[in-house]
XYZ file of C-alpha atoms in Angstrom:
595
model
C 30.012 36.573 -43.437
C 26.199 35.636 -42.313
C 25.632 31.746 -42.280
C 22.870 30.649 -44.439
C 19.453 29.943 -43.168
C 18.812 26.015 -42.448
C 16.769 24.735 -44.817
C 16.845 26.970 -47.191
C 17.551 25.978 -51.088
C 18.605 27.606 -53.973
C 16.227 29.602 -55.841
C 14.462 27.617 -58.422
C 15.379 24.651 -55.955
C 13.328 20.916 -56.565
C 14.244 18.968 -53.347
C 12.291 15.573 -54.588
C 11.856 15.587 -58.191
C 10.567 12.021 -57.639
C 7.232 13.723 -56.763
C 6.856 15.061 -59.816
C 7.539 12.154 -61.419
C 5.135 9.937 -59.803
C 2.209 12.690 -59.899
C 2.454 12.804 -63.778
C 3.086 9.041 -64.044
C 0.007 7.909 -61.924
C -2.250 10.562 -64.501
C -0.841 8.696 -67.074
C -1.630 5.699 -66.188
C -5.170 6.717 -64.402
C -5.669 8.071 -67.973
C -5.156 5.393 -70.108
C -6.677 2.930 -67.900
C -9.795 5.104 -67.865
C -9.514 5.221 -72.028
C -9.501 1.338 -72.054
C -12.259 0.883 -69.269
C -14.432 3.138 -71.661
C -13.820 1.558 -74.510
C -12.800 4.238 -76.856
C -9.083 3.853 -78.029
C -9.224 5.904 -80.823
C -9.913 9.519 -81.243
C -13.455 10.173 -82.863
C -13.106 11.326 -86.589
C -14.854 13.893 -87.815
C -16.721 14.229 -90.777
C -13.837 15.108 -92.885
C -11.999 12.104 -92.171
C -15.284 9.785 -91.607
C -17.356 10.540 -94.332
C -21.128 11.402 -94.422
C -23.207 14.171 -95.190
C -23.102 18.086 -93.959
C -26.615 20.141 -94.226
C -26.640 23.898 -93.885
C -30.016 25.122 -92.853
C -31.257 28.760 -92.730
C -32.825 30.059 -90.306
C -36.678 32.319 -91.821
C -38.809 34.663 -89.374
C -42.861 35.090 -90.130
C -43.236 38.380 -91.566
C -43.173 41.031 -88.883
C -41.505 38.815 -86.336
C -38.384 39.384 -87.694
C -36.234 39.451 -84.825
C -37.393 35.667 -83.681
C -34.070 34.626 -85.410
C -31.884 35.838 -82.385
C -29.185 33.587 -80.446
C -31.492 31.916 -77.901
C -33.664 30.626 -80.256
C -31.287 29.190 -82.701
C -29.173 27.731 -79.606
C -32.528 25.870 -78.579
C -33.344 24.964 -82.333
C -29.892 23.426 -82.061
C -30.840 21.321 -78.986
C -34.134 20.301 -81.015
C -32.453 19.134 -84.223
C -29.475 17.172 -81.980
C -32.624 15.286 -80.544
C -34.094 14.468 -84.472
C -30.711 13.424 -85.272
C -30.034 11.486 -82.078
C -33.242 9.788 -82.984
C -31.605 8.190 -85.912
C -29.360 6.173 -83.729
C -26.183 8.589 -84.721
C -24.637 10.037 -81.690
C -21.465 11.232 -83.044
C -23.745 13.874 -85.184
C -22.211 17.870 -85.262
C -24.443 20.736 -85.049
C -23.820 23.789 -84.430
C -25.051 27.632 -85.413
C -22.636 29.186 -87.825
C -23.489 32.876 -88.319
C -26.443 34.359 -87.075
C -29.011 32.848 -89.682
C -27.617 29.029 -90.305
C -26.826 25.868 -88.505
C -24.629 23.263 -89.780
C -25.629 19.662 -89.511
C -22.629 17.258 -90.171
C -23.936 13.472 -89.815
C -21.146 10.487 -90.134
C -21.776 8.222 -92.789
C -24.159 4.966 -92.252
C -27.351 7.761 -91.663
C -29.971 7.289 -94.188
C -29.394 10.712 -96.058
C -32.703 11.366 -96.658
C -34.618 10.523 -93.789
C -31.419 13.027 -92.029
C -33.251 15.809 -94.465
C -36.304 15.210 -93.196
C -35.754 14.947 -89.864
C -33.318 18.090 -89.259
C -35.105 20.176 -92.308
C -38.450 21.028 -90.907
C -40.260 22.617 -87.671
C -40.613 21.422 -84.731
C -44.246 19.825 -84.104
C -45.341 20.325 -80.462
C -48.633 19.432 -79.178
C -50.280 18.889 -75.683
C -51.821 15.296 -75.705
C -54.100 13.984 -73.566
C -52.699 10.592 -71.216
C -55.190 7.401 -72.381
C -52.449 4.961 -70.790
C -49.027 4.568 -69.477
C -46.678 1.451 -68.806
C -42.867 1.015 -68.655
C -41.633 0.729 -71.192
C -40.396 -2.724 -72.520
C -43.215 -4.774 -74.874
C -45.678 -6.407 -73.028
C -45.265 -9.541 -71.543
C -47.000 -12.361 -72.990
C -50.890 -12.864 -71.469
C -51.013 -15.592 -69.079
C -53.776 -16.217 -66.320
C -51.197 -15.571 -63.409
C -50.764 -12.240 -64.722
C -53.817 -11.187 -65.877
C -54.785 -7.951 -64.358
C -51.752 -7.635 -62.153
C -50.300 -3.984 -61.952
C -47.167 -3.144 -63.472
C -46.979 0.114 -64.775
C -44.172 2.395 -63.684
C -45.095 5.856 -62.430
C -43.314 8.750 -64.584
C -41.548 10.994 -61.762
C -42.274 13.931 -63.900
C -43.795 17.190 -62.350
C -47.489 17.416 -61.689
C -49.561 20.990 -63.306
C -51.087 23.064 -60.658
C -52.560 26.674 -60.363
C -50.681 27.610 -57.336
C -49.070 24.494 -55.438
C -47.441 21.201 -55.877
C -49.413 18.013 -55.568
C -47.656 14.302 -55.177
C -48.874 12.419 -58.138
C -49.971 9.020 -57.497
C -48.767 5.807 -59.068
C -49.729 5.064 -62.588
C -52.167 1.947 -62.643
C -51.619 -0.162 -65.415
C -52.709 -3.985 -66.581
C -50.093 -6.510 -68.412
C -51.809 -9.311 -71.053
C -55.471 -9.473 -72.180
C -56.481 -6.757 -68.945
C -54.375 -4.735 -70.754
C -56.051 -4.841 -74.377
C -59.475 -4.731 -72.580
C -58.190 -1.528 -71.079
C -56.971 -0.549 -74.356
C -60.157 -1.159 -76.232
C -62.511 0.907 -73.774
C -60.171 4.175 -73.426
C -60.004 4.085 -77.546
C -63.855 3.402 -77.979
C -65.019 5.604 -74.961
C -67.071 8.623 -76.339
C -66.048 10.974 -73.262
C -63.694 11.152 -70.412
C -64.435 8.885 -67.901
C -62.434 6.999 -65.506
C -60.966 4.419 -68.606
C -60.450 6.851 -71.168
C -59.773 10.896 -71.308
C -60.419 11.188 -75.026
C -62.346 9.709 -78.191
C -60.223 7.969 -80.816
C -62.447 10.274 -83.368
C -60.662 12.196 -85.855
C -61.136 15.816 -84.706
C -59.740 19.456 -85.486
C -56.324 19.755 -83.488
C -56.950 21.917 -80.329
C -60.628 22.054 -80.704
C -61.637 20.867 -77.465
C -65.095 18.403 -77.377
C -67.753 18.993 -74.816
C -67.776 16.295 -71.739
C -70.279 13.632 -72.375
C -70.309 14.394 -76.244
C -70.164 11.061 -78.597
C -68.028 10.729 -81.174
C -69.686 11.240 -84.547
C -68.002 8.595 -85.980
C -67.065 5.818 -84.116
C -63.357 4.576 -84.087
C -63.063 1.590 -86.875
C -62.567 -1.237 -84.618
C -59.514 -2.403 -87.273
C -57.868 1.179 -86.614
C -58.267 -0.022 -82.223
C -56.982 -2.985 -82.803
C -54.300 -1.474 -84.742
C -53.116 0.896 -82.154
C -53.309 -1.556 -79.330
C -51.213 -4.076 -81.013
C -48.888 -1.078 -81.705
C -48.979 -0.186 -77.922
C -48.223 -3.419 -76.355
C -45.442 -4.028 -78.767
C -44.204 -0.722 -78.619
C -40.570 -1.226 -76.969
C -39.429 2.203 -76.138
C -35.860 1.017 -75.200
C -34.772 0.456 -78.591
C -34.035 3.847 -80.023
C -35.459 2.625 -83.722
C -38.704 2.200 -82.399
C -38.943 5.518 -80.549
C -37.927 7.002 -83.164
C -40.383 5.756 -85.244
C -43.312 5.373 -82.598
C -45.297 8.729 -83.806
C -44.347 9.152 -87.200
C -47.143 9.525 -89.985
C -49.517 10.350 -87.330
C -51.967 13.344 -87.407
C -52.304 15.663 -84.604
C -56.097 14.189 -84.421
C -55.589 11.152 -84.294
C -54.386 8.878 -81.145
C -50.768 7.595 -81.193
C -48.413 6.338 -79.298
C -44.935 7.895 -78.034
C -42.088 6.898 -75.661
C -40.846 9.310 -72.622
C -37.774 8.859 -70.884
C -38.786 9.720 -66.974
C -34.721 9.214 -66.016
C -31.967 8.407 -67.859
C -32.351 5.077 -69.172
C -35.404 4.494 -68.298
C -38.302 4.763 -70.348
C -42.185 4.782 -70.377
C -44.591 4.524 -73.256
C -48.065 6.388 -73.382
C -50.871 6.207 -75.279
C -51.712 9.649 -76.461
C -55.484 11.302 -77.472
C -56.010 13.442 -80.434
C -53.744 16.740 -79.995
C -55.731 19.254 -77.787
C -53.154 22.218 -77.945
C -50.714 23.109 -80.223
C -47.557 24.694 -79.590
C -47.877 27.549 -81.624
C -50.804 28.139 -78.789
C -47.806 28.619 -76.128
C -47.221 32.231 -75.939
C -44.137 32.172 -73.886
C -42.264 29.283 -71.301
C -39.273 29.547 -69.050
C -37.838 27.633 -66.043
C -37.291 29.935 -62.905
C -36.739 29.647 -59.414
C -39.791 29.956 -56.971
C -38.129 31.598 -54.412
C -40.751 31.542 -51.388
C -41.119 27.401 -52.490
C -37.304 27.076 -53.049
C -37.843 24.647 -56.101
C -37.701 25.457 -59.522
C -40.709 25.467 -62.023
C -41.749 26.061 -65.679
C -44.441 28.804 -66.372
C -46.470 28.901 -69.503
C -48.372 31.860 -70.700
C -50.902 31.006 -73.704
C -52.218 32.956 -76.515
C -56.135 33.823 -76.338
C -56.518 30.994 -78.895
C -54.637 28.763 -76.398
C -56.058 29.770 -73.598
C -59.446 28.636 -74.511
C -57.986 25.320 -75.413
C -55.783 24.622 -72.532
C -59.186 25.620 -70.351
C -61.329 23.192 -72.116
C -58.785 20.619 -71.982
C -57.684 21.004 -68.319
C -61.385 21.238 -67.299
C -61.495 17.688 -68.896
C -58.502 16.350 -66.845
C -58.570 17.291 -64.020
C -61.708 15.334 -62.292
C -59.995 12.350 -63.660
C -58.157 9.145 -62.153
C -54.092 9.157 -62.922
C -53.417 8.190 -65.547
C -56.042 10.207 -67.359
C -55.531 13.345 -65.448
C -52.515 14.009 -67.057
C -51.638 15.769 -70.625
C -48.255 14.447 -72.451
C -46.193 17.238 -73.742
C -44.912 15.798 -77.151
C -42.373 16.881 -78.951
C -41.311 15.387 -82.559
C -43.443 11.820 -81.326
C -41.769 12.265 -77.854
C -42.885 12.843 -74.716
C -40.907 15.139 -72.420
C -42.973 15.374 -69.342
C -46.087 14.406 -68.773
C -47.587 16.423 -65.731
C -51.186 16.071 -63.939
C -53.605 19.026 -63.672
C -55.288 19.161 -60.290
C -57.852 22.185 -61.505
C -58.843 23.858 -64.653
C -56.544 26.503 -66.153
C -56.954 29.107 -68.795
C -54.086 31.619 -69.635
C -51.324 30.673 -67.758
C -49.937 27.377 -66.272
C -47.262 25.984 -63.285
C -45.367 22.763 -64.089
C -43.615 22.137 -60.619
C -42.349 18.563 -59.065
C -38.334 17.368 -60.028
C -37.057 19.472 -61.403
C -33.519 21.017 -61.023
C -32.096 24.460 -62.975
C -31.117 22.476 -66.039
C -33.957 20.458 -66.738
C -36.509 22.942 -65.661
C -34.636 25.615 -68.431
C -34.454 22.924 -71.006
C -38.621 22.507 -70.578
C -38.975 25.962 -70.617
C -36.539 26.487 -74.268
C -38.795 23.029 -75.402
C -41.916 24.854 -75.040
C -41.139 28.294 -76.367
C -39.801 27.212 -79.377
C -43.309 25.195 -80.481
C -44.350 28.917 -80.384
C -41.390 30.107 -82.072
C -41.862 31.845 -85.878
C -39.462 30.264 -86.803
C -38.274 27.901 -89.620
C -35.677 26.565 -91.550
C -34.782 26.216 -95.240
C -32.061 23.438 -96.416
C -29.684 25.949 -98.512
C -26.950 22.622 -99.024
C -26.577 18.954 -98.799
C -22.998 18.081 -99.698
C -21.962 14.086 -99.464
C -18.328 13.642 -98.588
C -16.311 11.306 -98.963
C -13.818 9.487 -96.710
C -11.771 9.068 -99.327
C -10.718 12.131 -100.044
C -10.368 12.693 -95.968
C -8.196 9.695 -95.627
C -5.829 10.734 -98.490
C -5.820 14.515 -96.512
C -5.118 12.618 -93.292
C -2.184 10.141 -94.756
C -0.756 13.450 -96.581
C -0.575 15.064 -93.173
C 0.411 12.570 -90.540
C 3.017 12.330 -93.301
C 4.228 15.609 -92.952
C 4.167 15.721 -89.309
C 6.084 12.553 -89.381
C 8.939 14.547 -91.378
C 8.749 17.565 -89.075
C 9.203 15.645 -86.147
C 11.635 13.586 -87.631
C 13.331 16.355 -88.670
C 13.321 17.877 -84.993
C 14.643 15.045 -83.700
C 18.150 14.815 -86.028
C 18.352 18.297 -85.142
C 18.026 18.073 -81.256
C 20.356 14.628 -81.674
C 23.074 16.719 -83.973
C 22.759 20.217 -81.675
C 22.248 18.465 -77.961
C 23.568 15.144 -77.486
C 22.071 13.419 -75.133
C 20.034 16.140 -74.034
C 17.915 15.327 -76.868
C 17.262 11.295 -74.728
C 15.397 14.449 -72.342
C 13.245 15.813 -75.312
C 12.759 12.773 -77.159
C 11.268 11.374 -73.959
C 9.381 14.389 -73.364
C 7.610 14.833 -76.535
C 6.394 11.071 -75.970
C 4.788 11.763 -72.816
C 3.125 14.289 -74.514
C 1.841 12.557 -77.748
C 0.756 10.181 -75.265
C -1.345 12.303 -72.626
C -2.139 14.249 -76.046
C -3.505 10.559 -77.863
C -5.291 9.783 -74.574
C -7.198 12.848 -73.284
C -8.320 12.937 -77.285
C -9.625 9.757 -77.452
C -11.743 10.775 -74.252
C -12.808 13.630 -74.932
C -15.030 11.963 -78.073
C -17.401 10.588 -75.733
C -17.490 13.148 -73.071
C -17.917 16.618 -75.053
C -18.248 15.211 -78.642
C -14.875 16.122 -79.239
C -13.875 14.801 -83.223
C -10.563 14.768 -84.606
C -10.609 16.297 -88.005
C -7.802 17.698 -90.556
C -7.891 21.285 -88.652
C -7.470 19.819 -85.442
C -4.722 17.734 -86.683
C -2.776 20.738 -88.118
C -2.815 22.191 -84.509
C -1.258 18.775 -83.162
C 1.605 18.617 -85.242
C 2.171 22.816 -84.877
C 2.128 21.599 -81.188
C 5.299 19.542 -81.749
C 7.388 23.141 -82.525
C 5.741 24.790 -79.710
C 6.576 21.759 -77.253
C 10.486 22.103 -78.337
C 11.009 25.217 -77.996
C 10.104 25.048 -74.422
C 13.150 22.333 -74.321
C 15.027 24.359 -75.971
C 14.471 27.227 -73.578
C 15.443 25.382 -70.588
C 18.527 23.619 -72.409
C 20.171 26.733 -73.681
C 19.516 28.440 -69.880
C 21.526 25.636 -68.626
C 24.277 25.943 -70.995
C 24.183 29.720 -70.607
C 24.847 28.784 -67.005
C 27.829 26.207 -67.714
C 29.282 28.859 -69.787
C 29.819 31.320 -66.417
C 31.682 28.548 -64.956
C 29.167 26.778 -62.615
C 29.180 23.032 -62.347
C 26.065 21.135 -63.819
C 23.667 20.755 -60.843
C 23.555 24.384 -59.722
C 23.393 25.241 -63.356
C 20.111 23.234 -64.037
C 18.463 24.802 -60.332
C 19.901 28.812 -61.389
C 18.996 28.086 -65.406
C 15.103 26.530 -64.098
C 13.465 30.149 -62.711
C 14.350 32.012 -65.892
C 13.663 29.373 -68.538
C 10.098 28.817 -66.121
C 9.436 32.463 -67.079
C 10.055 32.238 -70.580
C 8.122 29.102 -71.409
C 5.256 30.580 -69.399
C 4.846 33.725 -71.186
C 5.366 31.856 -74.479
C 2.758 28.822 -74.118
C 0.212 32.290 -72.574
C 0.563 33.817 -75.448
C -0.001 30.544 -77.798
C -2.595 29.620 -75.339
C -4.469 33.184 -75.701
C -4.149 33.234 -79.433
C -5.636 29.476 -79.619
C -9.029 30.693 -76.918
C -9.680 33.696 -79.378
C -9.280 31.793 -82.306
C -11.956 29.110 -80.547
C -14.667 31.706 -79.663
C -14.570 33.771 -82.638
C -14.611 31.293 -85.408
C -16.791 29.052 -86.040
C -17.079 25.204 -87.828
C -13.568 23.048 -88.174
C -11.323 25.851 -87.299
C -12.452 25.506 -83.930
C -10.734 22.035 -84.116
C -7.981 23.696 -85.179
C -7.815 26.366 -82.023
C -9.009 23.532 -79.085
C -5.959 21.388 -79.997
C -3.639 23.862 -80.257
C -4.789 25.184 -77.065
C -4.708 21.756 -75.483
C -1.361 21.118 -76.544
C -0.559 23.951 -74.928
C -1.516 23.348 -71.684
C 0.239 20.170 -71.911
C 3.569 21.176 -73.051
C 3.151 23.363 -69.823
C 2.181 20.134 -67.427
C 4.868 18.040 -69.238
C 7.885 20.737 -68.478
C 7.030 20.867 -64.898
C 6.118 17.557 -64.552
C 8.589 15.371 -66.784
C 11.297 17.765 -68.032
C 12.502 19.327 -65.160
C 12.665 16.883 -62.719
C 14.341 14.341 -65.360
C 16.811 16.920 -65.363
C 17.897 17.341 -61.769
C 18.029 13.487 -61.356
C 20.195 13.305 -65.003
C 22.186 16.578 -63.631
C 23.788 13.654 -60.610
C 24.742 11.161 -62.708
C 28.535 10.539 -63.658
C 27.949 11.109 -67.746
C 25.803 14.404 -67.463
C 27.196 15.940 -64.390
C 30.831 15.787 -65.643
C 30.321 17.180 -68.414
C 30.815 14.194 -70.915
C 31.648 14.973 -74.328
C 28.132 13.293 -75.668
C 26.139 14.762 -72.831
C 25.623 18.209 -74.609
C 27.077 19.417 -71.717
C 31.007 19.838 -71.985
C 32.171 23.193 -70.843
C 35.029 22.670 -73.242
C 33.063 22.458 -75.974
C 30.814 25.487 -74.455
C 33.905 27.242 -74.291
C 33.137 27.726 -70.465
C 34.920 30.473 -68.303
C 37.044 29.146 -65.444
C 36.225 29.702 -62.529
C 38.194 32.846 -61.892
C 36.588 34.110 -58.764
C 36.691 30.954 -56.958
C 40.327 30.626 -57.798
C 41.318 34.083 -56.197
C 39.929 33.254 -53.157
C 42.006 29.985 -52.569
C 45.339 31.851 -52.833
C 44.181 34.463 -50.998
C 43.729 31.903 -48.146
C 46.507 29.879 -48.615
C 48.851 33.242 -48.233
C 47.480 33.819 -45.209
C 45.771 37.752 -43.892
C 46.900 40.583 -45.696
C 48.413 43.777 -43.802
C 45.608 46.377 -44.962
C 48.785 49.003 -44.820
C 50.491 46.845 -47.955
C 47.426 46.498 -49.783
């Protein structure tokens, strides 16, 4: 008889369970410390559980353009109304397309209802402004004689508009205090574009472009200036109310003033001319790679309309100073890039500078849709309650309590003290399960609501069985006769298969459920599906090797009558084989004649 290999273990063989261990104890721990550091300890609610209002909006094509309602454009409407919404100060806001025609706005309670209508119920208003000013943007500091005159704008690092090439944009003069106002007070009253001002404060028809050196038929009212500069130097764009509220109730020819973030967290504000172009002038926009540049860019093609527009407008700009060679591109009273034009353009237009894939997409799906014909009609407003969410929510944990209650007497009665493995087990993974939700509200927007609940406590069944699986291989094992720790090593490569092919096939059924439904099932199918991948992480990870290190202990490995293990109570085969062989060597060789 061959020797066995050195080194070699039994099939199904963990040599240092303690690995294991320690792998899923330091994710536990990295886990929960990362939960704490964040801040969020408790799973986001949805608004089922929360409370708030839910606003179904359909989707309505201009006659002849019917086929304007398609996926991309309601994916980018969706990006649109999530910045409306944001607007409001609500971040934990849910929208999402549902169909083909509607989109589903669900905003927590606290959110003025009907300012939510307003904001999420109407088209999006995109217009090409010209740039009178630009500072950071905090309020202004308080005049003082020190300061007076002293730069301190902060250049926007946005990308600069050019016919065929990119062009470094300069730094963004700017005054503080009473240089400031005087600044202020000549780029509103000046009757042409000039060095201090690139457009007349006089009321005007949007996108009709005035002649250079033109003056204003009626003079701004100097209360209306005065107005607007006090609302410019107290404009502080890094409270989210006042952006919000920064261009509201302002016509597109009139001046205003709007906020633009030029990196995250950090803002600018502008002072904005009458509206020059509309969006609706925008033919078509898209971010694409410039492959003999190697940089990515956002094209614009105008309508004839447009064109004539953007021409004028451009012509304006571009033998200005910075800041008044540049145009603000202003979305719902906010400015998402603000580029300079080095020459006059006419049907088409390059926005180039910093921009990556994302962001130079994301201006490209901005722009198109202000040309989009495409609104939306409020078809529902419904007001939930929390009250009726939280009694939902009490009624469930309820029942899950039961069921997992009720698991637990049965894996006590049935296993022992197996059931000290599973009881153990299913805590690790309510507790990765707990954890990974609460993190998930702040990175992906993840809420918890009563679907998504449902799927946890399913999970508990679906995370005993696998125990199950592995216990009854093991006793399976005993049964033949082995001693405990092969029986755990021999029982671990089948039982692996099984629970693999099981949590697949939960696991596949939970992914199709996710991409083909939409709304709070999907809740239903990502924690299912999570729990799933779990239960698979906690087996490998927890269960199994608590299992080899239980299998050398004195209580488990022989065989105790309250380990769940006793052969006698398995009704285990002796060990017949090995038995043969000892009296066949204590009688010494057999004649092969006699046998």
């Amino acid at each position: 008889m061959a020797a066995p290999k050195k080194g070699r273990r039994p099939a199904g063989g963990q040599s240092r369970p303690g690995r294991a261990l320690a792998l899923i104890l330091i994710a536990m721990v990295a886990l929960t410390g990362g939960m704490f550091w964040s801040g969020h300890t408790t799973p986001r609610l949805g608004i089922d559980l929360a409370g708030g209002t839910s606003i179904t909006l359909k989707a309505k094509a201009e006659p002849g353009q019917e086929s304007a309602v398609n996926e991309t454009n309601m994916n980018t409407a969706v990006g649109i109304i999530e910045r409306r919404v944001n607007g409001l100060g609500v971040s934990e806001a849910e929208v999402q397309t549902q169909g083909k025609e509607n989109i589903i706005v669900n905003i927590p309670r606290g959110t003025n209802e009907k300012q939510a209508r307003e904001q999420v119920g109407t088209t999006a208003q995109l217009y090409f402004r010209p740039v009178l000013a630009v500072t950071n943007g905090g309020p202004a500091p308080a005049p003082s004689a020190s300061s007076s005159g002293s730069p301190s704008g902060t250049p926007k690092p946005s990308a600069s508009t050019s016919g065929s090439s990119v062009g470094e944009k300069p730094a963004t003069p700017s005054a503080t205090g009473s240089a400031q106002g005087r600044a202020l007070t000549e780029a509103l009253k000046a009757p042409s574009p000039t060095p201090t001002g690139s457009a007349s404060g006089t009321p005007k028809a949007s996108g009709t472009p005035k002649a250079s050196g033109t003056p204003s038929a009626t003079p701004t009212p100097d209360a209306a200036t005065a107005a607007l500069q006090e609302k410019y130097t107290s404009l502080n764009c890094l409270d989210p109310k006042q952006r919000s509220a920064a261009g509201q109730g302002v016509k597109p020819t009139e001046p205003t003033v709007a906020c633009g973030e030029d990196a995250p967290g950090v803002w600018s504000k502008y002072l904005l001319g009458p509206a020059e172009v509309e969006g609706r002038d925008v033919d078509d926009a898209k971010g694409q790679l410039d492959q003999q540049r190697g940089m990515w860019i956002v094209t614009m093609d105008f309508t004839d309309a447009g064109s004539k527009k953007f021409q004028a407008i451009t012509g304006k700009l571009s033998s200005q100073a910075d800041p008044q060679n540049r145009f603000a591109i202003v979305l719902d009273g906010e400015v998402v890039s603000a580029p300079s034009v080095r020459q006059t353009l006419s049907a088409s237009a390059e926005i180039s500078g910093n921009f990556n894939q994302q962001s130079a997409q994301d201006l490209g799906n901005i722009l198109s849709y202000g040309a989009l014909p495409l609104t939306f009609e409020t078809q529902s407003v419904d007001t939930v309650t929390a009250a009726l969410g939280g009694d939902q929510l009490e009624a469930g944990l309820i029942a899950g309590a039961i069921g997992l209650g009720l698991v637990i007497i049965y894996l006590v009665a049935y296993y022992r003290g197996l059931s000290l493995i599973a009881i153990l087990s299913l805590g690790v993974s309510a507790l990765l399960t707990y954890v990974i939700m609460a993190l998930l509200g702040p990175a992906i927007g993840f809420a918890l609501n009563l679907p998504a609940v449902c799927g946890a406590i399913v999970a508990i069944g679906i995370t005993a069985d696998s125990f199950i699986v592995y216990f009854e291989r093991i006793r399976d094992e005993l049964r033949e006769g082995r001693t405990l720790r092969p029986a755990v090593e021999r029982a671990w490569p089948r039982a692996r298969r099984t629970i693999l092919v099981s949590d697949f096939v939960s696991f596949l059924a939970a992914a199709v459920l996710f991409i083909v439904t939409v709304g709070k099932v999907q809740g239903f199918a990502f924690t299912l599906g999570l729990t799933t991948l779990l239960d698979v992480v906690v087996v490998f990870l927890f269960t199994k090797p608590v299992m080899t290190l239980l299998a050398r202990t004195k209580f488990f490995g022989e065989g105790h009558a309250w380990s769940g293990l006793d052969p006698k109570r398995l009704g285990a085969k002796p060990p017949l084989r090995r038995t043969r062989r000892a009296n066949a060597s204590a009688a010494g060789p057999v004649d092969p004649k006699e046998a």
